[in-house]
Short mmCIF file of C-alpha atoms in Angstrom, two decimals:
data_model
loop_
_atom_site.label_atom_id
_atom_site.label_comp_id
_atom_site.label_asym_id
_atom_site.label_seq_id
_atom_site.Cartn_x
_atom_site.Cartn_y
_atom_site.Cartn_z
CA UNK A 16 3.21 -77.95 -64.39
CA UNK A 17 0.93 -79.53 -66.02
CA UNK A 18 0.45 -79.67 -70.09
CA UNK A 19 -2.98 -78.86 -71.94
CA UNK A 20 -2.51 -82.62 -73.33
CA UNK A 21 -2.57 -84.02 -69.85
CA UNK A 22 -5.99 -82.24 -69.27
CA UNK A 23 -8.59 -85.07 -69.36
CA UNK A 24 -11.51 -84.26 -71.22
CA UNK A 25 -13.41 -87.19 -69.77
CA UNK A 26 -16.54 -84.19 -68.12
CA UNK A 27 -19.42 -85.02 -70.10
CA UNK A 28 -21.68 -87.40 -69.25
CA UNK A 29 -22.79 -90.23 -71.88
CA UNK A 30 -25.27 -89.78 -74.42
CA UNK A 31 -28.14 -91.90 -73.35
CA UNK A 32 -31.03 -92.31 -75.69
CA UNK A 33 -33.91 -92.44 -74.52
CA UNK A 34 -36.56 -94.65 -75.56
CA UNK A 35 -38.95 -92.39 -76.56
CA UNK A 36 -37.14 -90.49 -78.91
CA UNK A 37 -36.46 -90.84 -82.38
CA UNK A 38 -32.48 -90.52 -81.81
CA UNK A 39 -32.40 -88.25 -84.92
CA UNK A 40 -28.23 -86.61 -85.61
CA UNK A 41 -29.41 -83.28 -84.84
CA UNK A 42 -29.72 -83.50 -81.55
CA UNK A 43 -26.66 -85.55 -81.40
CA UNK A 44 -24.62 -82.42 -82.84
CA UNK A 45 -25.91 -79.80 -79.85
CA UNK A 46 -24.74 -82.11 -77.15
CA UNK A 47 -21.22 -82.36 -78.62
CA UNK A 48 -20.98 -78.71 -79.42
CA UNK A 49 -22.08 -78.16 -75.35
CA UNK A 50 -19.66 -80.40 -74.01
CA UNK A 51 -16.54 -78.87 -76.20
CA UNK A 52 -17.76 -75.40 -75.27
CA UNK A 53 -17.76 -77.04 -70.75
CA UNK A 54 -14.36 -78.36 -71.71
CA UNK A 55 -12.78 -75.19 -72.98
CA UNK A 56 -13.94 -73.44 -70.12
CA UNK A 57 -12.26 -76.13 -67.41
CA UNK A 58 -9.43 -75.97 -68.98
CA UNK A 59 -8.82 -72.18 -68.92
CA UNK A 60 -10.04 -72.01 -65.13
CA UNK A 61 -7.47 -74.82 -65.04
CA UNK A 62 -4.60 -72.43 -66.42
CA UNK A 63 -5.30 -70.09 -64.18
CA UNK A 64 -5.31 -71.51 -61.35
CA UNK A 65 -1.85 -72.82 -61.99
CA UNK A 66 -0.88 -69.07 -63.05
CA UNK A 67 -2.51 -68.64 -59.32
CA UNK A 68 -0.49 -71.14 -57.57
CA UNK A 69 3.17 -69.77 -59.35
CA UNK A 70 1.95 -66.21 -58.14
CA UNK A 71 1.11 -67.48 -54.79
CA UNK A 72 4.38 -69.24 -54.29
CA UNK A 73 6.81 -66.37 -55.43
CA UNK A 74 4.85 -63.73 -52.48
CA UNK A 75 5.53 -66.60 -50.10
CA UNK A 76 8.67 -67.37 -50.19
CA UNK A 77 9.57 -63.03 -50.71
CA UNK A 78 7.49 -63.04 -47.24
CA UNK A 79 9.92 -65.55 -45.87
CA UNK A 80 12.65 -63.60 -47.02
CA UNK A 81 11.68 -60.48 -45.65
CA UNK A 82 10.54 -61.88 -42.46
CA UNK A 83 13.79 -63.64 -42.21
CA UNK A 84 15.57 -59.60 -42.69
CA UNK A 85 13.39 -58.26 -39.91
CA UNK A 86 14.13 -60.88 -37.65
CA UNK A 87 17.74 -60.10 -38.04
CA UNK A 88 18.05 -56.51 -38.05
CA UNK A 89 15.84 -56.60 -34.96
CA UNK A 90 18.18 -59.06 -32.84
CA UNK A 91 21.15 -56.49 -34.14
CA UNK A 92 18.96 -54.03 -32.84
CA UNK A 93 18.32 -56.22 -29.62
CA UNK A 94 22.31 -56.66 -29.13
CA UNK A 95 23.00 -53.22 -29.25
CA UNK A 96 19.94 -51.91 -27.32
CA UNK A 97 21.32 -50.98 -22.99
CA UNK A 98 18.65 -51.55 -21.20
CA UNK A 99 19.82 -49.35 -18.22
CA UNK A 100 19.36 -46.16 -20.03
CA UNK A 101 15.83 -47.37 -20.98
CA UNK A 102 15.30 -47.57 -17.00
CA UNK A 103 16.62 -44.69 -16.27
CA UNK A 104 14.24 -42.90 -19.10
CA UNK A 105 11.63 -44.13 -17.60
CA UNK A 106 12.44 -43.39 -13.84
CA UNK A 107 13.07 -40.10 -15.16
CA UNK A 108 9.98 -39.52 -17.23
CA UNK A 109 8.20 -40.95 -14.17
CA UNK A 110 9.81 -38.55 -11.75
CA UNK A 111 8.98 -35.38 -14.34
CA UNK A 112 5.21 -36.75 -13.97
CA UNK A 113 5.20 -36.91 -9.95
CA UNK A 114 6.38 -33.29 -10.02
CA UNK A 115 3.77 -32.23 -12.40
CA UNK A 116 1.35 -33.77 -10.46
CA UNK A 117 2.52 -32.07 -7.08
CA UNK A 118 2.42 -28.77 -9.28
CA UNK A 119 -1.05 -29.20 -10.44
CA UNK A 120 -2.22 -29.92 -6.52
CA UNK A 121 -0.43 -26.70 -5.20
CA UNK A 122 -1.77 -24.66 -8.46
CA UNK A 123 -5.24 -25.93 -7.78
CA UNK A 124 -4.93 -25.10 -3.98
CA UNK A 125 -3.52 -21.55 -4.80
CA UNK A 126 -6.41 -20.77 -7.48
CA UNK A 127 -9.13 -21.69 -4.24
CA UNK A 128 -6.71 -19.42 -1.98
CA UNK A 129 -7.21 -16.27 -4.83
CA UNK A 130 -10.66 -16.95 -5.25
CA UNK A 131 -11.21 -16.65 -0.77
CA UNK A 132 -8.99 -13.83 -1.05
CA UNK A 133 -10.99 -12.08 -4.13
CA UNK A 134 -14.33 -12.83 -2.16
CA UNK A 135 -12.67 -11.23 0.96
CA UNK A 136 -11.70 -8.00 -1.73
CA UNK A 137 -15.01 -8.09 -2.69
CA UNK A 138 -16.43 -7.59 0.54
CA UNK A 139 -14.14 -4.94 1.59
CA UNK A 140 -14.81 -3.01 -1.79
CA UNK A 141 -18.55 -3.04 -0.50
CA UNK A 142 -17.34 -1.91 3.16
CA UNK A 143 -15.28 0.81 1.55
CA UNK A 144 -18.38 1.96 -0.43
CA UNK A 145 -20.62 2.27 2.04
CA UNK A 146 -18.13 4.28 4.41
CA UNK A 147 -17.12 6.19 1.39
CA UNK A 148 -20.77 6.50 0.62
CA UNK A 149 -21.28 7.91 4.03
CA UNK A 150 -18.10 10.20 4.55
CA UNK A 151 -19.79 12.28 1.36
CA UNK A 152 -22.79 12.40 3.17
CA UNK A 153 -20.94 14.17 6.23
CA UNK A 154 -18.69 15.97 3.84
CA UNK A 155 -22.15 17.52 1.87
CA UNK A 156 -23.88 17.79 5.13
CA UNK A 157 -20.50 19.91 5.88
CA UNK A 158 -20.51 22.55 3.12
CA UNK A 159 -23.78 23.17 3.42
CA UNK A 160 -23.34 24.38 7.43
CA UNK A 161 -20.38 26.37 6.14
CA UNK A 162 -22.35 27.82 3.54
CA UNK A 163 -25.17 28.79 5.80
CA UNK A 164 -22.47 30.26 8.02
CA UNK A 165 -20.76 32.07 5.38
CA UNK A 166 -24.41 33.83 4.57
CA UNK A 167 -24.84 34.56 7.50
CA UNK A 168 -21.90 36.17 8.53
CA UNK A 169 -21.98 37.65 5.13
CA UNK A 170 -25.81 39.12 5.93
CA UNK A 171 -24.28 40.18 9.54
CA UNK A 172 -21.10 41.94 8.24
CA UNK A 173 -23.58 43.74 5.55
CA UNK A 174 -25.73 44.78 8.51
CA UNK A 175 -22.97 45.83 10.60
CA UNK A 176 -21.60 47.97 7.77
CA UNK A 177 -24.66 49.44 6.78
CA UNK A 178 -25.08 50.32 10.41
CA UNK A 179 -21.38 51.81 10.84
CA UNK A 180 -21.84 53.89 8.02
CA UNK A 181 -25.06 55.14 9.07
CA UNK A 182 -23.23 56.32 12.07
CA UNK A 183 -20.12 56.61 11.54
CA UNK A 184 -20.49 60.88 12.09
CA UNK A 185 -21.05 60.16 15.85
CA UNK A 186 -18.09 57.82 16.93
CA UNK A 187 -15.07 59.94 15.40
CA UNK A 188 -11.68 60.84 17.06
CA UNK A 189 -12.81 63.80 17.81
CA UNK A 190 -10.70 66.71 15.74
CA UNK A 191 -11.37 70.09 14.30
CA UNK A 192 -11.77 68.77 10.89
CA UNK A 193 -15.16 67.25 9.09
CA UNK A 194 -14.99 63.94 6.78
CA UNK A 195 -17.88 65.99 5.12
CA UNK A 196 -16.30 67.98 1.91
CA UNK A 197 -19.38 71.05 2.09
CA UNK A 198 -18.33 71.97 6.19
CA UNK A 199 -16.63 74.70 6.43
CA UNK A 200 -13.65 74.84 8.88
CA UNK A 201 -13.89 77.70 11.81
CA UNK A 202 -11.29 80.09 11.71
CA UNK A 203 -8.55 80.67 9.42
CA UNK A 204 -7.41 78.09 6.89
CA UNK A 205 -3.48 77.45 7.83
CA UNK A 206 -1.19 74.90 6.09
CA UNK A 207 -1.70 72.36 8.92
CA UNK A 208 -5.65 72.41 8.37
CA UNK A 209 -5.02 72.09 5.16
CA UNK A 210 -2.81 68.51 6.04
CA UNK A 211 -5.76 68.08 8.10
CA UNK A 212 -8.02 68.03 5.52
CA UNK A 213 -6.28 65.64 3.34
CA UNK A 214 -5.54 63.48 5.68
CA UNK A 215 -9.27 63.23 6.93
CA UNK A 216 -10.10 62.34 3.36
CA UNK A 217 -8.19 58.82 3.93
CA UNK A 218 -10.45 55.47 5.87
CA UNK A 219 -8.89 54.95 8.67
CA UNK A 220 -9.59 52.60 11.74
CA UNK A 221 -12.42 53.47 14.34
CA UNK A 222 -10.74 54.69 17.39
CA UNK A 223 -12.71 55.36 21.21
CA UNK A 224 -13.14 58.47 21.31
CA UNK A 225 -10.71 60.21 23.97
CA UNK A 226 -12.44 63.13 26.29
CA UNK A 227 -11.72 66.77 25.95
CA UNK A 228 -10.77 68.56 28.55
CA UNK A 229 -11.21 72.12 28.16
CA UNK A 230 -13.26 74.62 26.10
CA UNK A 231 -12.37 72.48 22.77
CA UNK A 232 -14.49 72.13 19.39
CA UNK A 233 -14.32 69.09 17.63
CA UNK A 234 -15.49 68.22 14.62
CA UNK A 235 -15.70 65.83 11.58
CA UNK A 236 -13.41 62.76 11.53
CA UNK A 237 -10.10 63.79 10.83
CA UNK A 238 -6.60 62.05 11.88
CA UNK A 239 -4.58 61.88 14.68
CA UNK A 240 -5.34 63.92 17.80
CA UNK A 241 -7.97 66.06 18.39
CA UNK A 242 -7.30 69.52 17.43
CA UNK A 243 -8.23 72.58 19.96
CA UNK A 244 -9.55 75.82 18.77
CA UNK A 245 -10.79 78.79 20.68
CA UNK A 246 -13.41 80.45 20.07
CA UNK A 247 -13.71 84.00 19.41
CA UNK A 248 -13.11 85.55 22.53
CA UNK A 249 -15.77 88.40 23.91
CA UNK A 250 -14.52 92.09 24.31
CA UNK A 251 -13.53 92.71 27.17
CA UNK A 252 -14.86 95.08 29.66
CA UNK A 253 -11.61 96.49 30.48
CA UNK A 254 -10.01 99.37 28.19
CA UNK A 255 -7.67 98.35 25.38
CA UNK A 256 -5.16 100.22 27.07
CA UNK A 257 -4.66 97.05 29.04
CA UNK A 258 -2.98 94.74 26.35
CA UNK A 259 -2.27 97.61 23.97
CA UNK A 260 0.29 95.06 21.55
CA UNK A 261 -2.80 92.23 21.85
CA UNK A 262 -5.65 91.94 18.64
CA UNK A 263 -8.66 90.20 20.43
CA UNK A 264 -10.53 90.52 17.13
CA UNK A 265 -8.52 87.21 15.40
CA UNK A 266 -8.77 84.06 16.67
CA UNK A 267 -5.89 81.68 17.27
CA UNK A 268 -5.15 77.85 17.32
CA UNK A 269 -4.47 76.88 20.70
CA UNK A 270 -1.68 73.32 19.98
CA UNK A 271 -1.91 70.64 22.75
CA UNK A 272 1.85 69.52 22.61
CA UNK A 273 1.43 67.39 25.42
CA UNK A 274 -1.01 65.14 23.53
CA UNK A 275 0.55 65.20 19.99
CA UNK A 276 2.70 63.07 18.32
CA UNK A 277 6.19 63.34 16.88
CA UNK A 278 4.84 64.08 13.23
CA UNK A 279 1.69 65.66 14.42
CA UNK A 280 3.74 68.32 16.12
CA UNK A 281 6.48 68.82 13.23
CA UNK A 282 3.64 69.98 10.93
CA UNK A 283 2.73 72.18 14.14
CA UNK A 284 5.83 73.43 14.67
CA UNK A 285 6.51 74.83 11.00
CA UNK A 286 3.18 77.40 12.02
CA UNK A 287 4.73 79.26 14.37
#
């Protein structure tokens, strides 16, 4: 290292008068003063460069040391280091990426497959549409038939009812007793007209009429069987003395037990 005595000082150039100037002390005085002022400058670059040079040295040689560290701990590093399990790493990581690989080709193949198979679904939801579309059709086109048909037999079973009840007077079983409440009932009133008349009160089915034989009356639309009555018989010619134990003035109820029924001809039986 170098001292500030050792410093030469020898910068300035000599003072060379010239020869048309007077050579007068005054400018003599600003050239020295310039040339200290150079000098003190040099020499205080001069110091620090050598400050610069020290500094430089010490990060050096702490670079060498810590460059010689690294190389060592990385040789230890080197020594202990098995280079098999690296491989296999590697063969391993490369066998994980051949597998994803396969993955994404069958993923990518089965995302085309879905998106056929949705275009087929697609089609088939139009198909199923349009032959939904048309089953309403039928099924409207259906309802409406049956409701024509249920008007009409609705309008034909009105007609048909009007039309019974208009005449329902002239097809009747054929009995002694009216359906009409204001007829009055030929002869005497007995207990089994009177059942008679009850009865006849009730609906009941329409039945063919059955023929008479005989000299029978029939009237209204009672139930069961048609009933016989007599009329009033004529005097006759001959003298009472004939049937003296016989009225011929009261009629009587002639009973067709052949053509009765079991509870037809229990109410009959209690009459006589």
């Amino acid at each position: 290292m170098h001292s500030d005595e050792d410093i030469s000082t020898d910068v300035s150039s000599p003072v060379r008068e010239n020869p048309g100037s007077s050579g007068s002390e005054d400018d003599d005085i600003c050239i020295n003063e310039a040339d200290k002022q150079i000098l003190e400058w040099a020499s205080k670059l001069e110091i620090e460069s050598i400050q610069v040079r020290e500094k430089s040295t010490k990060l050096i040689n702490l670079i060498d040391e810590r460059v010689n560290e690294m190389h060592s701990i990385f040789n230890e590093k080197l020594s202990t280091l098995k280079f098999d399990n690296v491989i296999q790493l590697l063969q391993d990581n490369n066998a994980h990426v051949c597998k994803w690989t396969e993955l994404q080709k069958k993923n990518d193949f089965n995302l085309e497959k879905l998106n056929f198979t949705m275009n087929d679904f697609y089609l088939l939801l139009l198909s199923l549409s349009k032959e939904v579309h048309s089953i309403n059709e039928q099924i409207a086109g259906i309802k409406e038939a049956n409701v024509k048909k249920s008007t009409g037999s609705k309008e034909m079973k009105s007609t048909c009812h009007c039309s019974c009840h208009h005449h329902k007077d002239t097809y009747l079983d054929g009995t002694t007793i009216s359906n009409s409440e204001g007829e009055e009932i030929e002869g005497p009133i007995t207990r089994s007209k009177s059942v008679m008349i009850k009865k006849s009160s009730k609906p009941m089915a329409h039945k063919k009429p059955k023929p008479v034989t005989g000299k029978w009356k029939t009237r209204g639309t009672g139930r069961g069987r048609p009933r016989q009555t007599a009329t009033r018989p004529q005097r006759s010619k001959k003298k009472d003395s004939d049937s003296p134990t016989r009225n011929t003035n009261v009629a009587r109820t002639i009973i067709p037990w052949e053509e009765l029924d079991d509870t037809l001809s229990n109410v009959y039986s209690s009459e006589l």
